[in-house]
Tab-separated table of C-alpha atoms in Angstrom:
chain	number	residue	atom	x	y	z
A	1402	UNK	CA	75.082	161.822	80.829
A	1403	UNK	CA	76.137	159.521	83.627
A	1404	UNK	CA	78.475	156.684	82.682
A	1405	UNK	CA	77.141	153.138	83.032
A	1406	UNK	CA	77.832	151.207	86.107
A	1407	UNK	CA	80.025	148.018	85.761
A	1408	UNK	CA	76.950	145.869	86.382
A	1409	UNK	CA	74.850	147.648	83.752
A	1410	UNK	CA	77.787	147.541	81.234
A	1411	UNK	CA	78.115	143.756	81.922
A	1412	UNK	CA	74.381	143.176	81.334
A	1413	UNK	CA	74.392	145.265	78.118
A	1414	UNK	CA	77.346	143.346	76.727
A	1415	UNK	CA	75.781	140.007	77.649
A	1416	UNK	CA	72.635	141.085	75.883
A	1417	UNK	CA	74.611	141.975	72.808
A	1418	UNK	CA	76.416	138.648	72.794
A	1419	UNK	CA	72.997	136.854	73.169
A	1420	UNK	CA	71.622	138.688	70.207
A	1421	UNK	CA	74.764	138.005	68.009
A	1422	UNK	CA	74.758	134.326	68.844
A	1423	UNK	CA	71.032	133.990	68.240
A	1424	UNK	CA	71.271	135.753	64.845
A	1425	UNK	CA	74.211	133.587	63.885
A	1426	UNK	CA	72.320	130.419	65.021
A	1427	UNK	CA	69.324	131.376	62.937
A	1428	UNK	CA	71.520	131.623	59.825
A	1429	UNK	CA	73.046	128.245	60.604
A	1430	UNK	CA	69.659	126.597	60.995
A	1431	UNK	CA	68.822	127.477	57.416
A	1432	UNK	CA	71.282	124.666	56.350
A	1433	UNK	CA	70.238	122.085	59.027
A	1434	UNK	CA	70.196	118.543	57.759
A	1435	UNK	CA	69.708	116.573	61.035
A	1436	UNK	CA	66.501	117.232	63.021
A	1437	UNK	CA	66.314	120.756	61.440
A	1438	UNK	CA	68.804	121.686	64.198
A	1439	UNK	CA	72.218	120.402	63.317
A	1440	UNK	CA	73.951	122.184	60.383
A	1441	UNK	CA	77.244	121.522	58.656
A	1442	UNK	CA	77.974	125.217	58.960
A	1443	UNK	CA	77.302	126.725	62.346
A	1444	UNK	CA	78.438	130.386	62.494
A	1445	UNK	CA	77.251	130.629	66.124
A	1446	UNK	CA	80.231	128.410	67.117
A	1447	UNK	CA	82.603	131.071	65.724
A	1448	UNK	CA	80.836	133.732	67.711
A	1449	UNK	CA	81.024	131.595	70.834
A	1450	UNK	CA	84.802	131.289	70.665
A	1451	UNK	CA	85.354	134.909	69.662
A	1452	UNK	CA	83.484	136.223	72.759
A	1453	UNK	CA	85.971	135.031	75.413
A	1454	UNK	CA	88.896	135.887	73.139
A	1455	UNK	CA	87.764	139.458	72.523
A	1456	UNK	CA	85.743	140.282	75.630
A	1457	UNK	CA	86.842	137.860	78.247
A	1458	UNK	CA	85.318	134.659	79.703
A	1459	UNK	CA	83.126	136.588	82.217
A	1460	UNK	CA	80.581	137.165	79.427
A	1461	UNK	CA	79.830	133.488	79.057
A	1462	UNK	CA	76.113	133.884	80.042
A	1463	UNK	CA	75.590	135.546	76.639
A	1464	UNK	CA	76.800	132.432	74.873
A	1465	UNK	CA	74.511	130.218	77.023
A	1466	UNK	CA	71.441	132.480	76.608
A	1467	UNK	CA	71.998	132.717	72.893
A	1468	UNK	CA	72.292	128.927	72.545
A	1469	UNK	CA	69.178	128.478	74.794
A	1470	UNK	CA	67.069	130.865	72.667
A	1471	UNK	CA	68.304	129.176	69.451
A	1472	UNK	CA	67.505	125.689	70.566
A	1473	UNK	CA	64.510	126.031	72.857
A	1474	UNK	CA	61.983	126.023	69.983
A	1475	UNK	CA	63.675	123.001	68.383
A	1476	UNK	CA	63.657	120.743	71.424
A	1477	UNK	CA	63.575	117.918	72.154
A	1478	UNK	CA	62.914	119.092	75.765
A	1479	UNK	CA	63.824	122.002	77.981
A	1480	UNK	CA	66.238	119.844	80.129
A	1481	UNK	CA	68.090	118.589	77.021
A	1482	UNK	CA	68.211	122.087	75.562
A	1483	UNK	CA	69.805	123.370	78.747
A	1484	UNK	CA	72.447	120.617	78.519
A	1485	UNK	CA	73.079	121.389	74.904
A	1486	UNK	CA	73.437	125.065	75.594
A	1487	UNK	CA	75.847	124.262	78.429
A	1488	UNK	CA	77.850	122.067	76.105
A	1489	UNK	CA	78.188	124.907	73.504
A	1490	UNK	CA	79.349	127.193	76.280
A	1491	UNK	CA	81.764	124.744	77.883
A	1492	UNK	CA	83.335	123.817	74.569
A	1493	UNK	CA	84.253	127.402	73.630
A	1494	UNK	CA	85.437	128.305	77.127
A	1495	UNK	CA	87.565	125.138	77.277
A	1496	UNK	CA	89.150	125.867	73.946
A	1497	UNK	CA	89.835	129.481	75.016
A	1498	UNK	CA	91.464	128.309	78.207
A	1499	UNK	CA	93.733	125.876	76.435
A	1500	UNK	CA	94.765	128.416	73.808
A	1501	UNK	CA	95.550	130.995	76.473
A	1502	UNK	CA	97.494	128.337	78.497
A	1503	UNK	CA	99.644	127.581	75.434
A	1504	UNK	CA	100.363	131.242	74.840
A	1505	UNK	CA	97.845	131.929	72.086
A	1506	UNK	CA	97.001	135.605	71.238
A	1507	UNK	CA	94.081	137.240	69.631
A	1508	UNK	CA	95.870	139.162	66.904
A	1509	UNK	CA	96.634	136.111	64.789
A	1510	UNK	CA	99.854	137.764	63.605
A	1511	UNK	CA	101.978	134.739	64.398
A	1512	UNK	CA	101.874	131.281	62.869
A	1513	UNK	CA	101.454	129.457	66.228
A	1514	UNK	CA	98.388	131.565	66.963
A	1515	UNK	CA	96.742	130.402	63.701
A	1516	UNK	CA	97.734	126.756	64.394
A	1517	UNK	CA	96.269	126.944	67.859
A	1518	UNK	CA	93.031	128.358	66.533
A	1519	UNK	CA	92.661	125.514	64.050
A	1520	UNK	CA	93.819	122.573	66.298
A	1521	UNK	CA	92.353	123.663	69.644
A	1522	UNK	CA	89.430	125.969	68.640
A	1523	UNK	CA	88.151	124.477	65.389
A	1524	UNK	CA	88.899	120.796	66.189
A	1525	UNK	CA	89.270	120.285	69.898
A	1526	UNK	CA	86.635	122.530	71.590
A	1527	UNK	CA	83.975	121.805	68.964
A	1528	UNK	CA	84.423	118.049	69.427
A	1529	UNK	CA	83.469	118.519	73.093
A	1530	UNK	CA	80.192	120.297	72.334
A	1531	UNK	CA	79.447	117.933	69.427
A	1532	UNK	CA	79.880	114.777	71.497
A	1533	UNK	CA	77.929	116.117	74.515
A	1534	UNK	CA	75.055	117.398	72.454
A	1535	UNK	CA	74.692	114.259	70.329
A	1536	UNK	CA	75.029	112.062	73.397
A	1537	UNK	CA	72.157	113.995	75.089
A	1538	UNK	CA	69.876	113.608	71.990
A	1539	UNK	CA	70.551	109.830	72.016
A	1540	UNK	CA	69.825	109.545	75.719
A	1541	UNK	CA	66.631	111.438	75.393
A	1542	UNK	CA	65.493	109.221	72.549
A	1543	UNK	CA	65.408	111.994	69.908
A	1544	UNK	CA	68.051	110.036	67.971
A	1545	UNK	CA	68.702	106.315	67.688
A	1546	UNK	CA	71.976	104.928	69.040
A	1547	UNK	CA	72.935	104.021	65.414
A	1548	UNK	CA	72.792	107.623	64.436
A	1549	UNK	CA	75.263	108.913	67.072
A	1550	UNK	CA	78.384	108.935	64.918
A	1551	UNK	CA	76.756	110.406	61.810
A	1552	UNK	CA	75.010	113.151	63.791
A	1553	UNK	CA	78.146	113.839	65.951
A	1554	UNK	CA	80.122	114.190	62.657
A	1555	UNK	CA	77.708	116.671	61.184
A	1556	UNK	CA	77.615	118.641	64.430
A	1557	UNK	CA	81.413	118.648	64.720
A	1558	UNK	CA	81.814	119.642	61.059
A	1559	UNK	CA	79.360	122.578	61.472
A	1560	UNK	CA	80.920	123.888	64.569
A	1561	UNK	CA	84.492	123.492	63.265
A	1562	UNK	CA	83.647	125.283	60.101
A	1563	UNK	CA	81.978	128.044	62.043
A	1564	UNK	CA	85.192	128.533	64.169
A	1565	UNK	CA	87.437	128.295	61.103
A	1566	UNK	CA	85.546	130.863	59.026
A	1567	UNK	CA	83.869	133.228	61.427
A	1568	UNK	CA	86.240	133.467	64.483
A	1569	UNK	CA	89.209	134.833	62.507
A	1570	UNK	CA	87.055	137.479	60.914
A	1571	UNK	CA	85.698	138.577	64.298
A	1572	UNK	CA	89.176	138.718	65.763
A	1573	UNK	CA	90.327	140.851	62.850
A	1574	UNK	CA	87.289	143.194	62.955
A	1575	UNK	CA	88.511	145.458	65.928
A	1576	UNK	CA	91.802	146.135	64.062
A	1577	UNK	CA	90.416	146.627	60.581
A	1578	UNK	CA	90.631	150.075	59.197
A	1579	UNK	CA	89.607	151.175	55.693
A	1580	UNK	CA	92.675	152.368	53.832
A	1581	UNK	CA	92.787	156.026	52.843
A	1582	UNK	CA	93.107	157.176	49.269
A	1583	UNK	CA	92.596	153.859	47.581
A	1584	UNK	CA	93.251	153.980	43.810
A	1585	UNK	CA	90.739	152.896	41.234
A	1586	UNK	CA	93.149	150.132	40.212
A	1587	UNK	CA	93.052	148.669	43.686
A	1588	UNK	CA	89.256	148.798	43.801
A	1589	UNK	CA	89.216	147.073	40.421
A	1590	UNK	CA	91.497	144.343	41.667
A	1591	UNK	CA	89.293	143.831	44.735
A	1592	UNK	CA	86.230	143.543	42.556
A	1593	UNK	CA	87.999	141.117	40.236
A	1594	UNK	CA	89.090	139.007	43.323
A	1595	UNK	CA	85.464	138.939	44.542
A	1596	UNK	CA	84.191	137.756	41.137
A	1597	UNK	CA	86.865	135.061	40.834
A	1598	UNK	CA	86.201	133.861	44.363
A	1599	UNK	CA	82.494	133.432	43.738
A	1600	UNK	CA	83.086	131.945	40.341
A	1601	UNK	CA	85.642	129.401	41.462
A	1602	UNK	CA	83.558	128.562	44.539
A	1603	UNK	CA	80.587	127.744	42.300
A	1604	UNK	CA	82.694	125.690	39.939
A	1605	UNK	CA	84.330	123.815	42.814
A	1606	UNK	CA	80.888	122.814	44.008
A	1607	UNK	CA	79.978	121.185	40.618
A	1608	UNK	CA	82.578	118.481	40.179
A	1609	UNK	CA	85.432	116.978	42.176
A	1610	UNK	CA	87.985	117.761	39.384
A	1611	UNK	CA	87.379	121.536	39.829
A	1612	UNK	CA	87.974	121.655	43.623
A	1613	UNK	CA	91.634	122.815	43.169
A	1614	UNK	CA	90.553	126.048	41.336
A	1615	UNK	CA	89.922	127.862	44.579
A	1616	UNK	CA	93.517	127.706	45.794
A	1617	UNK	CA	95.101	130.091	43.327
A	1618	UNK	CA	92.368	132.655	44.352
A	1619	UNK	CA	93.216	132.072	47.993
A	1620	UNK	CA	96.919	132.772	47.266
A	1621	UNK	CA	96.020	135.943	45.342
A	1622	UNK	CA	93.806	137.126	48.219
A	1623	UNK	CA	96.473	136.393	50.903
A	1624	UNK	CA	99.269	138.100	48.955
A	1625	UNK	CA	97.439	141.185	47.874
A	1626	UNK	CA	94.759	141.685	50.535
A	1627	UNK	CA	96.255	139.931	53.476
A	1628	UNK	CA	94.078	138.286	56.232
A	1629	UNK	CA	90.872	140.174	55.405
A	1630	UNK	CA	90.854	139.193	51.779
A	1631	UNK	CA	91.943	135.550	52.333
A	1632	UNK	CA	89.439	134.935	55.164
A	1633	UNK	CA	86.499	136.433	53.209
A	1634	UNK	CA	87.402	134.232	50.266
A	1635	UNK	CA	87.584	131.231	52.536
A	1636	UNK	CA	84.150	131.970	53.930
A	1637	UNK	CA	82.736	132.307	50.447
A	1638	UNK	CA	84.223	128.993	49.287
A	1639	UNK	CA	83.073	127.158	52.414
A	1640	UNK	CA	79.596	128.530	52.180
A	1641	UNK	CA	79.084	127.333	48.646
A	1642	UNK	CA	80.525	123.966	49.479
A	1643	UNK	CA	78.147	123.593	52.414
A	1644	UNK	CA	75.174	124.641	50.268
A	1645	UNK	CA	76.111	122.034	47.626
A	1646	UNK	CA	76.519	119.340	50.242
A	1647	UNK	CA	73.124	120.117	51.912
A	1648	UNK	CA	71.364	120.086	48.569
A	1649	UNK	CA	73.280	117.002	47.470
A	1650	UNK	CA	74.729	118.712	44.412
A	1651	UNK	CA	77.939	118.184	42.455
A	1652	UNK	CA	80.496	115.802	43.972
A	1653	UNK	CA	78.337	115.375	47.138
A	1654	UNK	CA	75.144	114.098	45.533
A	1655	UNK	CA	75.834	110.401	45.435
A	1656	UNK	CA	77.342	109.951	48.865
A	1657	UNK	CA	75.945	108.890	52.233
A	1658	UNK	CA	75.571	111.542	54.879
A	1659	UNK	CA	78.688	110.513	56.854
A	1660	UNK	CA	80.870	110.253	53.726
A	1661	UNK	CA	79.471	113.580	52.444
A	1662	UNK	CA	80.405	115.318	55.713
A	1663	UNK	CA	83.871	113.813	55.797
A	1664	UNK	CA	84.383	115.100	52.192
A	1665	UNK	CA	83.108	118.585	53.059
A	1666	UNK	CA	85.100	118.727	56.334
A	1667	UNK	CA	88.334	117.715	54.652
A	1668	UNK	CA	87.941	120.211	51.752
A	1669	UNK	CA	86.667	123.149	53.845
A	1670	UNK	CA	89.305	122.575	56.520
A	1671	UNK	CA	92.063	122.600	53.861
A	1672	UNK	CA	90.620	125.760	52.388
A	1673	UNK	CA	90.283	127.523	55.768
A	1674	UNK	CA	93.721	126.350	56.897
A	1675	UNK	CA	95.321	127.493	53.706
A	1676	UNK	CA	93.790	130.944	53.922
A	1677	UNK	CA	94.586	131.429	57.598
A	1678	UNK	CA	98.074	130.226	57.643
A	1679	UNK	CA	99.124	131.713	54.310
A	1680	UNK	CA	97.797	135.125	55.239
A	1681	UNK	CA	99.453	134.906	58.619
A	1682	UNK	CA	102.802	134.083	57.056
A	1683	UNK	CA	102.450	137.094	54.716
A	1684	UNK	CA	101.621	139.276	57.685
A	1685	UNK	CA	104.682	137.937	59.505
A	1686	UNK	CA	106.830	138.758	56.377
A	1687	UNK	CA	105.454	142.271	56.275
A	1688	UNK	CA	106.123	142.828	59.957
A	1689	UNK	CA	109.665	141.458	59.625
A	1690	UNK	CA	110.255	143.774	56.600
A	1691	UNK	CA	108.968	146.749	58.543
A	1692	UNK	CA	111.164	145.919	61.520
A	1693	UNK	CA	114.217	145.613	59.262
A	1694	UNK	CA	113.415	148.928	57.620
A	1695	UNK	CA	112.991	150.492	61.058
A	1696	UNK	CA	116.289	149.092	62.298
A	1697	UNK	CA	118.054	150.287	59.123
A	1698	UNK	CA	116.621	153.729	59.587
A	1699	UNK	CA	117.849	153.858	63.142
A	1700	UNK	CA	121.344	152.675	62.149
A	1701	UNK	CA	121.404	155.273	59.377
A	1702	UNK	CA	120.452	158.027	61.802
A	1703	UNK	CA	123.111	156.896	64.206
A	1704	UNK	CA	125.739	156.847	61.475
A	1705	UNK	CA	124.726	160.276	60.325
A	1706	UNK	CA	124.859	161.537	63.881
A	1707	UNK	CA	128.297	159.981	64.513
A	1708	UNK	CA	129.613	161.358	61.228
A	1709	UNK	CA	128.286	164.832	62.148
A	1710	UNK	CA	130.015	164.648	65.516
A	1711	UNK	CA	133.198	163.456	63.923
A	1712	UNK	CA	133.114	166.273	61.399
A	1713	UNK	CA	132.447	168.844	64.179
A	1714	UNK	CA	135.324	167.385	66.218
A	1715	UNK	CA	137.664	167.458	63.198
A	1716	UNK	CA	136.650	171.073	62.504
A	1717	UNK	CA	137.297	172.099	66.121
A	1718	UNK	CA	140.586	170.296	66.146
A	1719	UNK	CA	141.597	171.970	62.840
A	1720	UNK	CA	140.583	175.389	64.228
A	1721	UNK	CA	142.608	174.766	67.467
A	1722	UNK	CA	145.608	173.788	65.347
A	1723	UNK	CA	145.285	176.920	63.268
A	1724	UNK	CA	145.046	179.017	66.412
A	1725	UNK	CA	148.117	177.498	67.919
A	1726	UNK	CA	149.980	177.936	64.690
A	1727	UNK	CA	148.977	181.626	64.505
A	1728	UNK	CA	150.131	182.152	68.146
A	1729	UNK	CA	153.453	180.538	67.415
A	1730	UNK	CA	153.922	182.737	64.365
A	1731	UNK	CA	153.294	185.903	66.451
A	1732	UNK	CA	155.808	184.800	69.076
A	1733	UNK	CA	158.504	184.251	66.493
A	1734	UNK	CA	157.817	187.560	64.803
A	1735	UNK	CA	158.337	189.256	68.121
């Protein structure tokens, strides 16, 4: 079978990116609360930022086409949809360029990488696409001028939550490997963590006084299951919070839309930041411990090697001394 040409490979990857963005966009639309188009949780934004970080910026047409297919049926017009799709693409590429310029890496194994993803990716880049998209809707007449800030806040919240919850998982996916020979106790602990995460997420969505219950579970997930466990728990909590906010349940039922989105944004950002930063710190600790253990092993090997050489040298010196003593004894006996 002949290998694919570079052009064919590029087209195939762009098609895959388009399909992934469109699928994530369709999931986000299920929670739309403004024009059945703007959702407080937009997983497609996480896909859009992960694409240049994992594959490179040259596959940006996949982001644009995915956004175009997602929004073309929602309107308001083809020209406005083109501008909105361009804004989604520009926001993710701009965030990627800034993070790379500041030394950010994809592995998220350093605390500065996690901070850059939150500040630049989840807050900065999404603000660009939210402001541009909302401004276009106002200019086209699909929204009134008085709805700009509320709509932009919902848009920004959704994109930021998508980046904060989906992008780290996608960055982690290429390096994830199922552990071998997992004990039943470990599987039981994972099942218990999943039940506690779902249970506390549901309780946190009922009343404000129960919001803090999710943080011990995040600490448990980060310490025992590292980034994969903490990020999945964060996604679970943020999803239940968004559903409660969309359906006006629990602590979000009596608030106006803007206040509701600020409440959700603050809580979900705290949850996502806690999970990402804490799991990254634990990963750094594990790496430092492994480096110290490796350095200690190398030092021990060097000490053993030096000791062996010294012992060999002492043995050879002792043998030479014995030989010289024997020769001297023979000379005196003669």
